Amino acid sequence: RATYDIAAAETKWQRVWEDLDPFRADDDSPREKRYALTMFPYPSGDLHMGHAEVFALHDVVARYWWQRGYEVLNPMGFDSFGLPAENAAIRNDEHPDTYTRANIAKSIESCKKYAASFDWSRTFNTSDPDYYRWTQWLFLEFFKRGLAYRKNSPVNWCPQDRTVLANEQVVNGACERCGAEVTKKELTQWYFKITDYAQELLDGLDELEDTWPARVVTAQRNWIGRSEGAHVDFAIDGRDEPVTVYTTRPDTIFGTTFMVVAVDAALADELVTDAQREAFETYREEVRRETEIERLSTDRPKTGVDLGVTATNPVTGQQIPVWATDYVLADYGTGAVMGVPGGDQRDWEFATAMGLPIVRTTEVPDDFDGEAYSGEGATINSPAPGEDAPLDINGLPVAEAKSTTIEFLEGQRTGQGTVNFRLRDWLLSRQRYWGAPIPIIHCPVDGEVPVPEDQLPVTLPMLRGADLKPKGTSPLGGAAEWVNVACPTCGGPATRDTDTMDTFVDSSWYMFRYCSPHDDTQPFDSAKVNAWMPSNLYVGGVEHAVLHLLYGRFFTKVLNDMGLVDFREPWSAQLNQGFVINQGKKMSKSLGNGVNLGDQLGAFGVDAVRLTLVFAGPPEDDIDWANMSPEGSLRFLQRAWRLSGDVTSSPGADVTTGDLALRRTTARTVHDAAELVEAYRFNVMVARVMELVNATRKAIDSGCGPADPAVREATEAVAILLSLVAPYTAEEMWERLGHQPTVVRAGWPEVDEALLVEDTVTAIVQVKGKVRARLEVASDISEADLEAAALADEGVQRAIDGAPVRKVIVRAPKLVNIVV
Ligand code: ANZ
């Protein structure tokens, strides 16, 4: 059996594509624009199976759009700043710049061999000074608008990477990158004021709901965490200022039997009496040694210390004790909570541990056998029987009890209805070397002074070896010559900020930069960005659900407010691919189950690997490589390719006279393939191409034969459809079919709508009781036409073999029986 030489084909077509440059996006093209974006990689090595999968899936859509006649922007770059590259560079005793550049060169080479249809004229690395100059510029714009600021507060600290982390980078109490348990440290750090956009970030999700994966939308909603409640003021004995608590359940105010304050909040320190100070400080020391995991774990006994002061319930006038504890967080709400053990399980446990009273304020259902109850029910004990109170909410359901209480508190000016968000401001400064320096100069006279625009970029000084290592303070602090500068405002001695920006800042605006990647007068050309964006599809990993995807949305909203872009959401549609695993487990060095991409490509060729990944299942599902058969993919591709060698009609042959059954199959396949690609059902699309290949093979071997123009039509359709998944095979086929020079921009096959109408049936023609022909006929064919068609059939004529026809029985449209 004929096969084509995979290695030779790969070399040949890479060269052709390099020359033709078929995927270069033209800003000025009159065609409709499409922007296909896939998350750019961290260059911490060469491409691996994970990249192979994403790029294969993503490429189906990008290539489909080209074939459909769109002008497609499909760029690729590298997220080259940041911890992965820096840690790897330190391990290999190299400079991160040398190390990342080597990996980037390798990755680009691999992407080209892999035939990913990226427009390489637009590539950049976020660690290029030409890029981070604009990251710094954007930081300063945020700073000028009050959206970048510095504050001192307890922050997440990764003891392993020796840097602070954003809340989004702490996953179940551990560092998102290295898995070390995260602790708290009191530090002055830079923040972006993402909380200003909390409501809008939430509202924007409504319009993305249909085109983004549900799990990403839900994760973002939960992360933003909007809750409605009230701020309630409790007067404190011997203190002028009341303490304000935040509660989502103001209706439970009659059940408040104590107050708890975060032990590490300044408030606790202010409130504690002299008599209780020693106990308080001892407890606080203990808590500071706890990790976030311990602090938030729910199965630990509750601990705390009495601060020695009392608070007054603003509704009942009751005196309640004030305690400090670790289960109240300093940076959420007001850092103080009204303790309602009847309604909140943590409060229940605390009250039980400390011997504080418990009063229910919501009637529990008959079958309830838990402790605290926070569900629906009629309000009770509000006030308690016989108790006198200025507010009575007994009998009201929760929602009404809530609003009535808020109204009452607002009336007596002891409280206010509020909306609260879980989302915190984005901590963006890092105590690491390999990132964009924060372009601020600290002057003892003028404070925080922006580096003047004409002095951007603030380039990283060259540090090597031990100087790079994380020390807990920024390595840049050791570069004295770089640090000490004149204040741009007063000219006096000043110092540069020595922290760098989190990599997530770099990746928050890279999608804009692709639209005018070489602009050296601005971060991007607004007109071009508005022409290409929002991007029509964003393919990437679900691990970014609340990190990159939230930050990028935030940046877009700020850029819109600055008048730089005319939209407020950067990515209209999104697709999350599953993972490539092996033998049921995530590939890892320790399990020894890693699959090397290069080996697979060497053994089966690029196309077979790509086809296997696309055909494996729905794109969102994980792929277990142990269950895959690249050999099978390869066999299929050779089978498809052989069709092109069998076609004997010439290009441009008139297909209207071709075999109708095959023509219908082709038309239906092409039509459905478009719908399937648009619904991201790429695996089903491939299955349909396989069916078309089978039908065409059958037509050649035992049907209309290789000369029928319908065979050419079908084979050309196979080549074009395969160009979305297996471009090398598609090119080989296209060339053998007599076309020049490339299939990748050949255009989507035209579908004759009439062929899609399901108005034919198969009529069986028997001669002397034996089936001699099957005819595809219109379902409303007349008896006479069917008889004529049957008698005209070659196979039937051969069977009759000149004998006189005695009788023709016609049962239109399904059967013709010829008696001779
Ligand atoms: C009284 C109450 C009664 C509460 C009740 C709940 C149920 P979400 O929904 O997540 O916003 N809380 C407030 N600030 C806190 C802090 N800094 N650390 C820990 N817990 C805090 O949670 C809001 C609820 O969590 C608030 O409503 C408060 O407890 C608690 F039957 O107030 B609640």
XYZ file of N, CA and C in Angstrom, residues 461-646:
558
model
N 18.590 45.834 36.295
C 20.050 45.758 36.287
C 20.464 44.298 36.120
N 21.651 44.075 35.577
C 22.112 42.702 35.363
C 22.592 42.121 36.690
N 21.869 41.164 37.220
C 22.333 40.478 38.425
C 22.572 39.025 38.075
N 23.499 38.413 38.775
C 23.820 37.012 38.473
C 23.973 36.192 39.739
N 23.902 34.903 39.544
C 24.225 33.943 40.601
C 23.504 34.210 41.902
N 24.305 34.298 42.971
C 23.754 34.402 44.314
C 22.916 35.672 44.475
N 23.248 36.712 43.697
C 22.527 37.977 43.822
C 21.059 37.868 43.401
N 20.781 36.819 42.633
C 19.420 36.636 42.130
C 18.504 35.989 43.147
N 19.104 35.233 44.037
C 18.321 34.352 44.900
C 17.357 35.123 45.778
N 16.188 34.523 46.026
C 15.224 35.201 46.885
C 15.752 35.280 48.314
N 15.647 36.468 48.895
C 16.180 36.669 50.241
C 15.090 37.090 51.197
N 13.931 37.356 50.669
C 12.870 37.879 51.531
C 12.709 39.358 51.310
N 13.796 40.026 50.913
C 13.653 41.392 50.425
C 14.082 41.335 48.978
N 13.705 42.337 48.208
C 13.950 42.228 46.779
C 15.440 42.196 46.452
N 15.866 41.266 45.582
C 17.267 41.220 45.155
C 17.719 42.532 44.534
N 16.799 43.298 43.979
C 17.176 44.568 43.357
C 17.758 45.553 44.373
N 17.405 45.343 45.645
C 17.923 46.219 46.697
C 19.442 46.181 46.786
N 20.036 45.082 46.315
C 21.492 44.947 46.380
C 22.224 45.685 45.269
N 21.508 46.159 44.267
C 22.145 46.848 43.139
C 22.224 48.340 43.433
N 23.192 48.722 44.256
C 23.246 50.085 44.793
C 23.230 51.153 43.695
N 23.987 50.918 42.634
C 24.067 51.917 41.569
C 22.727 52.152 40.897
N 21.993 51.076 40.822
C 20.678 51.138 40.172
C 19.652 51.796 41.097
N 19.765 51.471 42.390
C 18.768 51.919 43.364
C 18.851 53.426 43.618
N 20.052 53.939 43.761
C 20.206 55.333 44.166
C 20.127 56.279 42.972
N 19.116 57.136 42.996
C 18.898 58.063 41.881
C 18.502 59.429 42.436
N 18.482 60.400 41.548
C 18.008 61.728 41.952
C 16.491 61.759 41.829
N 15.845 62.410 42.757
C 14.388 62.534 42.695
C 14.006 63.351 41.464
N 13.106 62.838 40.622
C 12.714 63.574 39.414
C 12.077 64.922 39.737
N 11.529 65.069 40.946
C 10.860 66.322 41.288
C 11.817 67.337 41.891
N 12.549 66.936 42.963
C 13.387 67.922 43.661
C 14.871 67.766 43.376
N 15.250 66.668 42.713
C 16.663 66.490 42.388
C 17.492 65.952 43.542
N 16.904 65.842 44.735
C 17.629 65.352 45.905
C 17.825 63.853 45.847
N 18.598 63.298 46.794
C 18.844 61.852 46.791
C 17.555 61.075 47.045
N 17.369 60.042 46.259
C 16.156 59.234 46.364
C 16.503 57.808 45.957
N 15.552 56.884 46.149
C 15.820 55.481 45.789
C 14.686 54.924 44.946
N 15.064 53.993 44.088
C 14.045 53.321 43.271
C 13.291 52.306 44.117
N 12.054 52.063 43.756
C 11.309 50.957 44.336
C 12.022 49.684 43.893
N 12.265 48.771 44.810
C 13.059 47.590 44.457
C 12.211 46.347 44.221
N 10.889 46.468 44.344
C 10.046 45.312 44.046
C 9.772 45.250 42.537
N 9.354 44.068 42.098
C 8.964 43.923 40.703
C 7.478 43.577 40.655
N 6.912 43.673 39.468
C 5.481 43.385 39.339
C 5.250 41.890 39.135
N 4.159 41.423 39.703
C 3.714 40.056 39.486
C 3.549 39.784 37.988
N 3.883 38.575 37.547
C 3.722 38.232 36.116
C 2.303 38.423 35.635
N 1.348 38.302 36.530
C -0.045 38.450 36.105
C -0.345 39.877 35.623
N 0.514 40.829 35.996
C 0.339 42.181 35.449
C 0.711 42.159 33.961
N 1.821 41.478 33.663
C 2.261 41.392 32.262
C 1.181 40.774 31.378
N 0.552 39.715 31.895
C -0.400 38.974 31.053
C -1.789 39.601 31.061
N -1.968 40.691 31.812
C -3.289 41.325 31.847
C -3.562 42.188 30.629
N -2.529 42.468 29.862
C -2.775 43.343 28.693
C -2.110 42.851 27.421
N -1.541 41.644 27.445
C -0.806 41.165 26.264
C -1.713 41.016 25.049
N -3.001 40.714 25.278
C -3.916 40.512 24.146
C -4.120 41.797 23.345
N -3.921 42.941 24.002
C -4.021 44.205 23.283
C -2.768 44.445 22.436
N -1.644 44.079 23.027
C -0.359 44.359 22.376
C -0.231 43.629 21.031
N -0.805 42.446 20.921
C -0.741 41.688 19.666
C -1.328 42.461 18.488
N -2.217 43.400 18.775
C -2.878 44.120 17.692
C -1.945 45.149 17.050
N -0.916 45.578 17.772
C 0.089 46.485 17.193
C 1.397 46.251 17.953
N 1.983 45.082 17.738
C 3.063 44.610 18.608
C 4.356 45.414 18.518
N 4.520 46.174 17.439
C 5.808 46.857 17.287
C 5.699 48.356 17.529
N 4.565 48.786 18.046
C 4.357 50.209 18.290
C 5.312 50.680 19.377
N 6.150 51.689 19.081
C 7.050 52.145 20.147
C 6.673 53.536 20.647
N 5.415 53.928 20.359
C 4.968 55.221 20.866
C 3.850 55.094 21.884
N 3.302 53.896 22.016
C 2.168 53.671 22.922
C 2.042 52.171 23.183
N 1.317 51.791 24.264
C 1.199 50.354 24.554
C 0.504 49.610 23.426
N -0.465 50.259 22.806
C -1.130 49.659 21.649
C -1.873 50.745 20.889
N -2.169 50.422 19.632
C -2.892 51.349 18.773
C -4.390 51.116 18.990
N -5.075 52.095 19.564
C -6.479 51.897 19.936
C -7.353 51.516 18.750
N -7.115 52.144 17.597
C -7.962 51.855 16.432
C -7.812 50.381 16.039
N -6.576 49.893 16.075
C -6.342 48.487 15.709
C -6.959 47.551 16.739
N -6.777 47.892 17.997
C -7.362 47.062 19.049
C -8.883 47.018 18.903
N -9.480 48.150 18.644
C -10.939 48.175 18.502
C -11.406 47.399 17.270
N -10.539 47.342 16.253
C -10.910 46.593 15.049
C -10.837 45.081 15.285
N -9.864 44.633 16.069
C -9.680 43.180 16.273
C -10.435 42.635 17.469
N -10.605 43.467 18.478
C -11.120 42.937 19.744
C -12.574 43.328 19.983
N -13.272 42.686 20.937
C -12.825 41.605 21.815
C -12.480 40.347 21.023
N -11.603 39.531 21.591
C -11.211 38.321 20.876
C -12.398 37.368 20.830
N -12.530 36.685 19.703
C -13.708 35.848 19.475
C -13.633 34.497 20.161
N -12.407 34.069 20.468
C -12.278 32.803 21.200
C -10.990 32.836 21.996
N -11.077 32.422 23.252
C -9.893 32.325 24.099
C -9.807 30.889 24.586
N -8.732 30.198 24.185
C -8.574 28.797 24.573
C -7.480 28.707 25.629
N -7.761 28.033 26.728
C -6.735 27.900 27.755
C -7.203 27.075 28.927
N -6.374 27.041 29.941
C -6.602 26.159 31.084
C -7.549 26.763 32.109
N -8.341 25.903 32.703
C -9.326 26.349 33.684
C -8.640 26.796 34.980
N -7.360 26.468 35.137
C -6.650 26.903 36.348
C -6.562 28.427 36.429
N -6.847 29.089 35.328
C -6.791 30.556 35.348
C -8.152 31.201 35.612
N -9.123 30.385 36.015
C -10.500 30.870 36.156
C -10.607 32.171 36.941
N -9.894 32.276 38.062
C -10.008 33.521 38.821
C -8.716 34.321 38.858
N -7.670 33.852 38.238
C -6.448 34.638 38.278
C -6.406 35.529 37.047
N -5.725 35.032 36.054
C -5.538 35.791 34.820
C -6.853 36.296 34.223
N -7.869 35.460 34.252
C -9.121 35.835 33.570
C -9.856 36.959 34.294
N -9.644 37.084 35.592
C -10.261 38.180 36.335
C -9.429 39.451 36.155
N -8.122 39.297 36.241
C -7.229 40.450 36.104
C -7.344 41.093 34.714
N -7.411 40.240 33.693
C -7.525 40.756 32.322
C -8.823 41.524 32.124
N -9.885 41.052 32.739
C -11.176 41.745 32.654
C -11.071 43.099 33.364
N -10.407 43.100 34.508
C -10.228 44.344 35.275
C -9.450 45.371 34.444
N -8.330 44.941 33.857
C -7.523 45.856 33.032
C -8.366 46.451 31.903
N -9.170 45.591 31.278
C -9.964 46.049 30.149
C -10.924 47.161 30.574
N -11.504 47.010 31.743
C -12.455 48.010 32.228
C -11.737 49.335 32.520
N -10.545 49.242 33.088
C -9.790 50.466 33.355
C -9.387 51.129 32.034
N -8.913 50.319 31.075
C -8.502 50.875 29.782
C -9.683 51.521 29.070
N -10.861 50.943 29.266
C -12.067 51.543 28.690
C -12.356 52.878 29.367
N -12.211 52.934 30.682
C -12.420 54.196 31.403
C -11.392 55.249 30.991
N -10.195 54.793 30.605
C -9.158 55.726 30.152
C -9.406 56.179 28.725
N -10.402 55.575 28.062
C -10.707 55.935 26.676
C -9.799 55.245 25.669
N -9.058 54.230 26.082
C -8.109 53.586 25.165
C -8.710 52.435 24.371
N -9.795 51.843 24.875
C -10.480 50.780 24.112
C -11.975 51.043 24.199
N -12.725 50.559 23.212
C -14.150 50.895 23.201
C -15.049 49.736 23.664
N -14.460 48.776 24.400
C -15.262 47.655 24.913
C -14.841 47.414 26.359
N -15.634 46.645 27.088
C -15.346 46.441 28.510
C -15.080 44.984 28.888
N -15.197 44.080 27.920
C -14.829 42.681 28.158
C -13.869 42.259 27.048
N -12.710 41.675 27.398
C -11.716 41.394 26.359
C -11.947 40.111 25.556
N -12.648 39.133 26.147
C -12.755 37.815 25.517
C -14.221 37.408 25.427
N -14.775 37.408 24.208
C -16.206 37.120 24.051
C -16.544 35.668 24.345
N -15.684 34.755 23.914
C -15.990 33.336 24.118
C -14.743 32.634 24.620
N -14.972 31.562 25.329
C -13.844 30.877 25.941
C -14.045 29.375 25.922
N -12.926 28.663 25.790
C -12.954 27.204 25.803
C -11.819 26.710 26.693
N -12.145 25.862 27.664
C -11.108 25.276 28.522
C -10.844 23.844 28.092
N -9.612 23.550 27.745
C -9.289 22.173 27.380
C -9.057 21.333 28.637
N -9.223 20.022 28.507
C -8.915 19.122 29.619
C -7.414 18.895 29.706
N -6.986 18.016 30.577
C -5.566 17.712 30.707
C -5.208 16.459 29.912
N -3.960 16.385 29.479
C -3.469 15.126 28.931
C -2.845 14.368 30.102
N -3.389 13.195 30.386
C -2.878 12.395 31.494
C -2.348 11.081 30.926
N -1.786 10.248 31.786
C -1.295 8.951 31.318
C -1.613 7.885 32.363
N -2.223 6.801 31.954
C -2.599 5.701 32.843
C -3.411 6.193 34.018
N -4.328 7.120 33.711
C -5.246 7.612 34.727
C -4.665 8.662 35.650
N -3.390 8.994 35.479
C -2.777 9.954 36.404
C -2.142 11.109 35.654
N -2.067 12.248 36.348
C -1.372 13.393 35.812
C 0.075 12.988 35.530
N 0.599 13.416 34.392
C 1.981 13.045 34.090
C 2.918 13.739 35.068
N 3.863 12.983 35.604
C 4.830 13.623 36.495
C 6.128 12.829 36.500
N 7.188 13.557 36.837
C 8.504 12.915 36.882
C 8.520 11.804 37.914
N 7.928 12.084 39.096
C 8.037 11.097 40.180
C 7.287 9.808 39.842
N 6.180 9.925 39.083
C 5.444 8.712 38.710
C 6.071 8.039 37.491
N 6.946 8.757 36.827
C 7.599 8.185 35.646
C 6.630 7.892 34.520
N 5.503 8.612 34.483
C 4.508 8.343 33.441
C 4.430 9.479 32.421
N 5.477 10.281 32.366
C 5.491 11.382 31.405
C 5.561 10.850 29.980
N 4.899 11.545 29.068
C 4.984 11.181 27.654
C 5.684 12.336 26.960
N 6.781 12.036 26.289
C 7.554 13.084 25.654
C 6.988 13.422 24.277
N 6.654 14.702 24.096
C 6.021 15.127 22.843
C 6.919 14.838 21.639
N 8.208 15.160 21.795
C 9.143 14.956 20.686
C 9.173 13.500 20.231
N 9.158 12.574 21.190
C 9.178 11.142 20.849
C 7.938 10.758 20.050
N 6.779 11.276 20.489
C 5.527 10.951 19.811
C 5.533 11.506 18.386
N 6.010 12.745 18.263
C 6.051 13.361 16.934
C 7.000 12.594 16.025
N 8.111 12.128 16.614
C 9.080 11.361 15.837
C 8.496 10.042 15.370
N 7.742 9.399 16.241
C 7.231 8.061 15.926
C 6.046 8.097 14.963
N 5.156 9.059 15.135
C 3.900 9.028 14.359
C 3.719 10.225 13.430
N 4.551 11.236 13.591
C 4.394 12.437 12.789
C 3.444 13.414 13.467
N 3.587 14.660 13.077
C 2.794 15.740 13.677
C 1.295 15.500 13.495
N 0.902 15.188 12.269
C -0.534 15.086 11.985
C -1.219 14.021 12.821
N -0.566 12.858 12.973
C -1.203 11.762 13.720
C -1.369 12.153 15.183
N -0.376 12.874 15.727
C -0.481 13.302 17.126
C -1.599 14.337 17.267
N -1.623 15.289 16.358
C -2.682 16.310 16.408
C -4.057 15.677 16.268
N -4.180 14.780 15.300
C -5.471 14.151 15.061
C -5.911 13.354 16.290
N -4.973 12.658 16.905
C -5.295 11.859 18.095
C -5.837 12.755 19.205
N -5.182 13.898 19.398
C -5.592 14.801 20.473
C -6.967 15.417 20.205
N -7.236 15.708 18.939
C -8.521 16.335 18.605
C -9.649 15.305 18.626
N -9.311 14.085 18.202
C -10.323 13.034 18.061
C -10.637 12.356 19.400
N -9.785 12.591 20.412
C -9.883 11.838 21.673
C -11.240 11.951 22.356
N -11.896 13.083 22.219
C -13.165 13.262 22.920
C -13.523 14.730 22.894
N -14.566 15.139 23.626
C -14.884 16.567 23.699
C -13.672 17.322 24.242
N -13.399 18.515 23.715
C -12.181 19.230 24.095
C -12.042 19.481 25.594
N -13.163 19.572 26.300
C -13.101 19.877 27.740
C -12.656 18.670 28.559
N -12.743 17.476 27.968
C -12.434 16.272 28.750
C -10.940 15.993 28.807
N -10.522 15.317 29.891
C -9.134 14.892 29.984
C -8.874 13.798 28.945
N -7.626 13.715 28.498
C -7.240 12.691 27.526
C -6.237 11.771 28.196
N -6.556 10.504 28.273
C -5.587 9.554 28.823
C -4.791 8.970 27.656
N -3.519 9.372 27.573
C -2.703 8.983 26.420
C -2.559 7.462 26.336
N -2.665 6.786 27.495
C -2.536 5.324 27.504
C -3.648 4.665 26.683
N -4.786 5.337 26.564
C -5.909 4.752 25.813
C -5.960 5.225 24.364
N -4.998 6.038 23.971
C -5.052 6.618 22.634
C -4.287 5.751 21.648
N -4.622 5.933 20.387
C -3.948 5.152 19.359
C -3.461 6.053 18.236
N -2.267 6.633 18.421
C -1.722 7.430 17.315
C -1.475 6.559 16.080
N -1.251 5.238 16.289
C -1.079 4.333 15.129
C -2.361 4.344 14.296
N -3.493 4.267 14.993
C -4.785 4.275 14.311
C -4.981 5.576 13.540
N -4.586 6.694 14.164
C -4.705 7.993 13.495
C -3.862 8.000 12.226
N -2.666 7.451 12.353
C -1.752 7.417 11.214
C -2.349 6.584 10.077
N -2.915 5.438 10.413
C -3.538 4.580 9.384
C -4.660 5.333 8.672
N -5.444 6.028 9.463
C -6.541 6.791 8.853
C -5.999 7.852 7.893
N -4.955 8.548 8.329
C -4.425 9.623 7.487
C -3.878 9.076 6.170
N -3.226 7.917 6.235
C -2.702 7.320 5.002
C -3.858 6.900 4.090
N -4.905 6.418 4.700
C -6.089 5.993 3.960
C -6.740 7.195 3.251
N -6.810 8.283 3.966
C -7.365 9.505 3.374
C -6.473 9.955 2.215
N -5.161 9.913 2.481
C -4.195 10.371 1.465
C -4.279 9.523 0.191
N -4.500 8.200 0.336
C -4.569 7.316 -0.844
C -5.714 7.704 -1.789
N -6.774 8.269 -1.226
C -7.884 8.709 -2.085
C -7.365 9.666 -3.155
N -6.489 10.582 -2.712
C -6.039 11.625 -3.642
C -5.246 11.032 -4.802
N -4.639 9.867 -4.582
C -3.899 9.223 -5.660
C -4.807 8.481 -6.626
N -6.008 8.165 -6.177
C -6.916 7.376 -7.004
C -7.793 8.226 -7.924
